[in-house]
Short mmCIF file of C-alpha atoms in Angstrom, two decimals:
data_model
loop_
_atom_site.label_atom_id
_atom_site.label_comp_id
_atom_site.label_asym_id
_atom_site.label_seq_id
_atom_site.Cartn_x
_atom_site.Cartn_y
_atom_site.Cartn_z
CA UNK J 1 -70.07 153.74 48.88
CA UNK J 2 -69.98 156.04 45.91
CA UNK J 3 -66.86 156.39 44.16
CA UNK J 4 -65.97 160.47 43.61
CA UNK J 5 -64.08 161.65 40.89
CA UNK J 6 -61.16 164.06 41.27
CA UNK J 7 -61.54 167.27 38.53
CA UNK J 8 -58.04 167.98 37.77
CA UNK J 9 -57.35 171.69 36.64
CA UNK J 10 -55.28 170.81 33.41
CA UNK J 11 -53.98 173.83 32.10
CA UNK J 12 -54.53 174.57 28.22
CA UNK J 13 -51.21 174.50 26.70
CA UNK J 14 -52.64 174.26 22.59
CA UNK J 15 -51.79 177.77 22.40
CA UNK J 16 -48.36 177.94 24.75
CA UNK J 17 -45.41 177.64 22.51
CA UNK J 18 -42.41 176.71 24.03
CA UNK J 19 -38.71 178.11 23.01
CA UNK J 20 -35.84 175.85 23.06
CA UNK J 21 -32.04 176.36 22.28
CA UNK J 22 -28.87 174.75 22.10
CA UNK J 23 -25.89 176.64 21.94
CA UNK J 24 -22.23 176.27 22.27
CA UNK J 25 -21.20 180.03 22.05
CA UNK J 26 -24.31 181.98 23.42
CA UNK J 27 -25.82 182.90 19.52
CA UNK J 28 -28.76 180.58 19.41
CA UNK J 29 -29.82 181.41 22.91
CA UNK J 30 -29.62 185.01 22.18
CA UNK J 31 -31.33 184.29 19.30
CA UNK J 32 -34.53 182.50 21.66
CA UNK J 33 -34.65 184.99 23.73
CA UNK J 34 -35.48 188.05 20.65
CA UNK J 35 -38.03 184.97 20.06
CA UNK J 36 -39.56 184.85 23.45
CA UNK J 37 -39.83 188.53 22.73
CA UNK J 38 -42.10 187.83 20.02
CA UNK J 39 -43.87 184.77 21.25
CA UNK J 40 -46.85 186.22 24.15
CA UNK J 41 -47.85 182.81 25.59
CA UNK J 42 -44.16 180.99 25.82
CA UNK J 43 -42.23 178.84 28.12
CA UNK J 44 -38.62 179.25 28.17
CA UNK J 45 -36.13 179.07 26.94
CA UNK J 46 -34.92 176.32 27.92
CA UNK J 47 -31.53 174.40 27.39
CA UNK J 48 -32.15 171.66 25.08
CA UNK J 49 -30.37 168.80 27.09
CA UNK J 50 -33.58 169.13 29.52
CA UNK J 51 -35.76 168.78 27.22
CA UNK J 52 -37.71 165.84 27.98
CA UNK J 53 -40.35 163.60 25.70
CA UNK J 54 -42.61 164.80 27.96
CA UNK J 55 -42.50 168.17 27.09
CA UNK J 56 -43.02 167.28 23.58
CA UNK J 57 -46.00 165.36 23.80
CA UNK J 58 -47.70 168.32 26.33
CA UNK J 59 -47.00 170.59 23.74
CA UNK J 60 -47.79 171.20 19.96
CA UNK J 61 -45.46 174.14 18.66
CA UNK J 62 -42.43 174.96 19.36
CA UNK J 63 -39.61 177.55 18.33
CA UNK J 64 -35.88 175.85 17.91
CA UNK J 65 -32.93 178.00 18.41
CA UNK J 66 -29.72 176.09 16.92
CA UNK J 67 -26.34 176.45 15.80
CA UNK J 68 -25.41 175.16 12.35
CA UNK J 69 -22.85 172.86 12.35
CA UNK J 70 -21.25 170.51 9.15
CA UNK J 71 -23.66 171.83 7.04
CA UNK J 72 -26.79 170.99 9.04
CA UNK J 73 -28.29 171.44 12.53
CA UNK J 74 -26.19 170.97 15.33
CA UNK J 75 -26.55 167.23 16.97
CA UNK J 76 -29.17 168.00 20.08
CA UNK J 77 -30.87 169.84 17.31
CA UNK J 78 -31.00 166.79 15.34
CA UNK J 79 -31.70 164.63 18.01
CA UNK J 80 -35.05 166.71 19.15
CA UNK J 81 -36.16 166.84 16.22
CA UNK J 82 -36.08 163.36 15.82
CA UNK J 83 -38.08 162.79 18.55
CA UNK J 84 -40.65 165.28 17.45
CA UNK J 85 -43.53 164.19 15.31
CA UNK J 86 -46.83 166.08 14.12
CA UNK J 87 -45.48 169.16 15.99
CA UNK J 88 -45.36 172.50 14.59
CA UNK J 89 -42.05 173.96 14.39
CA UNK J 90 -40.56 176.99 13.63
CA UNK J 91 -36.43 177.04 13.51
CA UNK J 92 -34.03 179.83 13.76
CA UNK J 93 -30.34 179.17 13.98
CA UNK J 94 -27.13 180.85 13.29
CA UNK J 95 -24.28 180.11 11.29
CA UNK J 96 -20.43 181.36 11.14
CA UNK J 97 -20.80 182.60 7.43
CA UNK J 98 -22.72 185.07 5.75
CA UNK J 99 -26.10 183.99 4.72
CA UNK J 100 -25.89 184.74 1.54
CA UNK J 101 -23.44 182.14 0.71
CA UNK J 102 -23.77 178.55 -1.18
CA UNK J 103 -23.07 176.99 1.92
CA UNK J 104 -25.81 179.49 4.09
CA UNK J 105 -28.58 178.21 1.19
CA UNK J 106 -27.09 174.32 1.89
CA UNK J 107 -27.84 175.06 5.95
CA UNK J 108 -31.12 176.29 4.97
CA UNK J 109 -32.10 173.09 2.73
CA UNK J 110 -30.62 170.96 4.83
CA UNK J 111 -32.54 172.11 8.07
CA UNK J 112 -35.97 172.74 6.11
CA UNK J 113 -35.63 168.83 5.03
CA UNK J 114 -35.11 167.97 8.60
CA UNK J 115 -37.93 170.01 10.39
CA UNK J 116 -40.09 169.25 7.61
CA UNK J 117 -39.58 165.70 7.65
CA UNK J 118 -42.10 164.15 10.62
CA UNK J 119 -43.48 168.15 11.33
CA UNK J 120 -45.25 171.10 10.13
CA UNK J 121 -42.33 173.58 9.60
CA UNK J 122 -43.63 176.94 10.19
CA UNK J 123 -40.60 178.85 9.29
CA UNK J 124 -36.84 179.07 9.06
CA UNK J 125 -34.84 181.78 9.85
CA UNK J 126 -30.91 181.62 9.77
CA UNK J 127 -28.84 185.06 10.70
CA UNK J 128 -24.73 185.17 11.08
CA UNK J 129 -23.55 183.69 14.23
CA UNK J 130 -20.19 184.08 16.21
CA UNK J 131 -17.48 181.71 16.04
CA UNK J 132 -15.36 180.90 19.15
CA UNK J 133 -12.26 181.78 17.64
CA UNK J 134 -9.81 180.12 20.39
CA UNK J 135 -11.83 176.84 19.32
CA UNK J 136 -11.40 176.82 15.60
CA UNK J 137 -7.45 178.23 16.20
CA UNK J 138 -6.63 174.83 16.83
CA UNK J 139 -7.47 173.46 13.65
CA UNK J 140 -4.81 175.62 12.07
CA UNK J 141 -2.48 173.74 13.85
CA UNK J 142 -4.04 170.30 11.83
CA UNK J 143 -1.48 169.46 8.76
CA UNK J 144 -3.34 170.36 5.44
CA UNK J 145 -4.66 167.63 4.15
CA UNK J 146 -5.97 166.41 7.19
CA UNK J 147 -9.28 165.87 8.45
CA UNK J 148 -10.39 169.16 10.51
CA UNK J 149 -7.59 171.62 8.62
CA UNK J 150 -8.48 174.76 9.03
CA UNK J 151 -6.30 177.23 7.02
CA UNK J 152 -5.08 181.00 7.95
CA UNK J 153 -6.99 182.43 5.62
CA UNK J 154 -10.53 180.75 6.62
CA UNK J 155 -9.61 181.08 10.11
CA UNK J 156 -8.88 185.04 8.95
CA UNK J 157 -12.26 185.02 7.22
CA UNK J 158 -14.02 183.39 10.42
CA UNK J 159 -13.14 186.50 12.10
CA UNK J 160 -15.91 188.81 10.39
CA UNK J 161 -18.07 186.70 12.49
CA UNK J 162 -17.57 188.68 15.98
CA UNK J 163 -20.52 190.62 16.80
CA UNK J 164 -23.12 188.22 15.40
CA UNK J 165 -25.89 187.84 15.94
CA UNK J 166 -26.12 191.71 15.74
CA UNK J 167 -29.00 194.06 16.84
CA UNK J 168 -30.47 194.16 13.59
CA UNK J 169 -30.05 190.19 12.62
CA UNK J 170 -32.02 189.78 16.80
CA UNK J 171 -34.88 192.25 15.25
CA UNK J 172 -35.00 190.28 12.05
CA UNK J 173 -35.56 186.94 14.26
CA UNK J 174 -38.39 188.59 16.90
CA UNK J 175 -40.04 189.89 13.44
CA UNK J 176 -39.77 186.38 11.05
CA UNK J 177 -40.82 184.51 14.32
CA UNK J 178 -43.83 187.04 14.28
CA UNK J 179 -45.27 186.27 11.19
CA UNK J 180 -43.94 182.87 11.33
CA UNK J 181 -46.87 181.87 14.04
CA UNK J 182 -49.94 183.73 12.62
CA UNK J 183 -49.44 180.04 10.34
CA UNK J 184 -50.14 178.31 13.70
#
C-alpha cells in the first residue's frame, strides 16, 4: 500500500504585509487605515490584542499603528514588538504634541531604538494625535506635586490637539508608508 502525499495550497504571504494598530482614541487606527491605502497586498487592520504569534511568524513585514504614550510606544505596542524578531517593520504613531517638539524628537528616538532593536525598521512616521480630553481632565484634579498632575495650562495646551490626525498629517502617512516599503 503506497503512502500518498497531500499537496497543500500554501498561500505566498513574503510579499503580504499586514497592518496592525492599537489605539485608545481612534488616531492610530485612522492612521492604519491611510496605510492600508498605501499598502496593495495587506491584511487588516487589525486590533492589536488579536494579534497572535502566529501571525508573526506567517508573516515578514508589517506596518504598526501606535499611540505614544510616557515618552515611548504605547504598552501592546511594546509588547508586539517584543515578540517580533527578524521582521521588517515600519511604525507610524501619533502623539498629543506637536512634532516638532523636544519631547516629539524623544518619541521618535525612543520608538526607532525599540523597532530597531530585534528588526529591520523600515521607517517611522509620527503625526499629531488627539487627546481624549474628558480623560486627561481628571488629572487636573491631582494636587501639584503629585504623581499624574496635570496643570490648567497643559491641559489648555492639550486642547490644540482636536482634529488630529488631520487630512493632510493621513496623506503624509499613506505617502511615508509609500516610500517606506520600496526598502522591503
Amino acid at each position: 500500500m503506497s503512502t500518498l502525499k497531500k499537496e497543500e495550497n500554501q498561500p505566498d504571504l513574503s510579499k503580504t504585509v499586514v497592518i496592525i494598530f492599537s489605539t485608545i482614541t481612534g488616531n492610530a487606527y485612522k492612521l492604519a487605515a491611510a496605510a492600508a491605502e498605501a499598502v496593495p497586498d495587506h491584511v487588516g487592520p487589525y486590533n492589536i490584542r488579536y494579534i497572535t504569534d502566529e501571525v508573526i511568524e506567517k508573516f515578514d513585514t508589517f506596518v504598526l499603528s501606535y499611540w505614544c504614550n510616557h515618552g515611548t510606544a504605547d504598552d501592546d505596542t511594546i509588547n508586539l514588538i517584543s515578540r517580533m524578531h527578524g521582521k521588517k517593520l515600519i511604525v507610524i504613531g501619533t502623539l498629543g504634541v506637536a512634532v516638532d517638539t523636544a519631547h516629539a524628537k524623544k518619541v521618535c528616538e525612543n520608538v526607532i531604538a525599540l523597532a530597531s532593536e530585534h528588526n529591520t525598521l523600515l521607517g517611522h512616521y509620527l503625526c499629531r494625535g488627539s487627546i481624549d480630553l474628558r480623560r486627561t481632565f481628571a488629572r487636573t484634579r491631582i494636587p501639584e506635586g503629585e504623581r499624574g498632575h496635570l496643570s490648567m495650562e497643559r491641559f489648555e495646551k492639550q486642547k490644540e490637539s482636536l482634529g488630529h490626525p488631520n487630512a493632510e498629517e493621513l496623506t503624509g502617512a499613506r505617502e511615508a508608508v509609500r516610500e517606506f516599503l520600496k526598502k522591503a
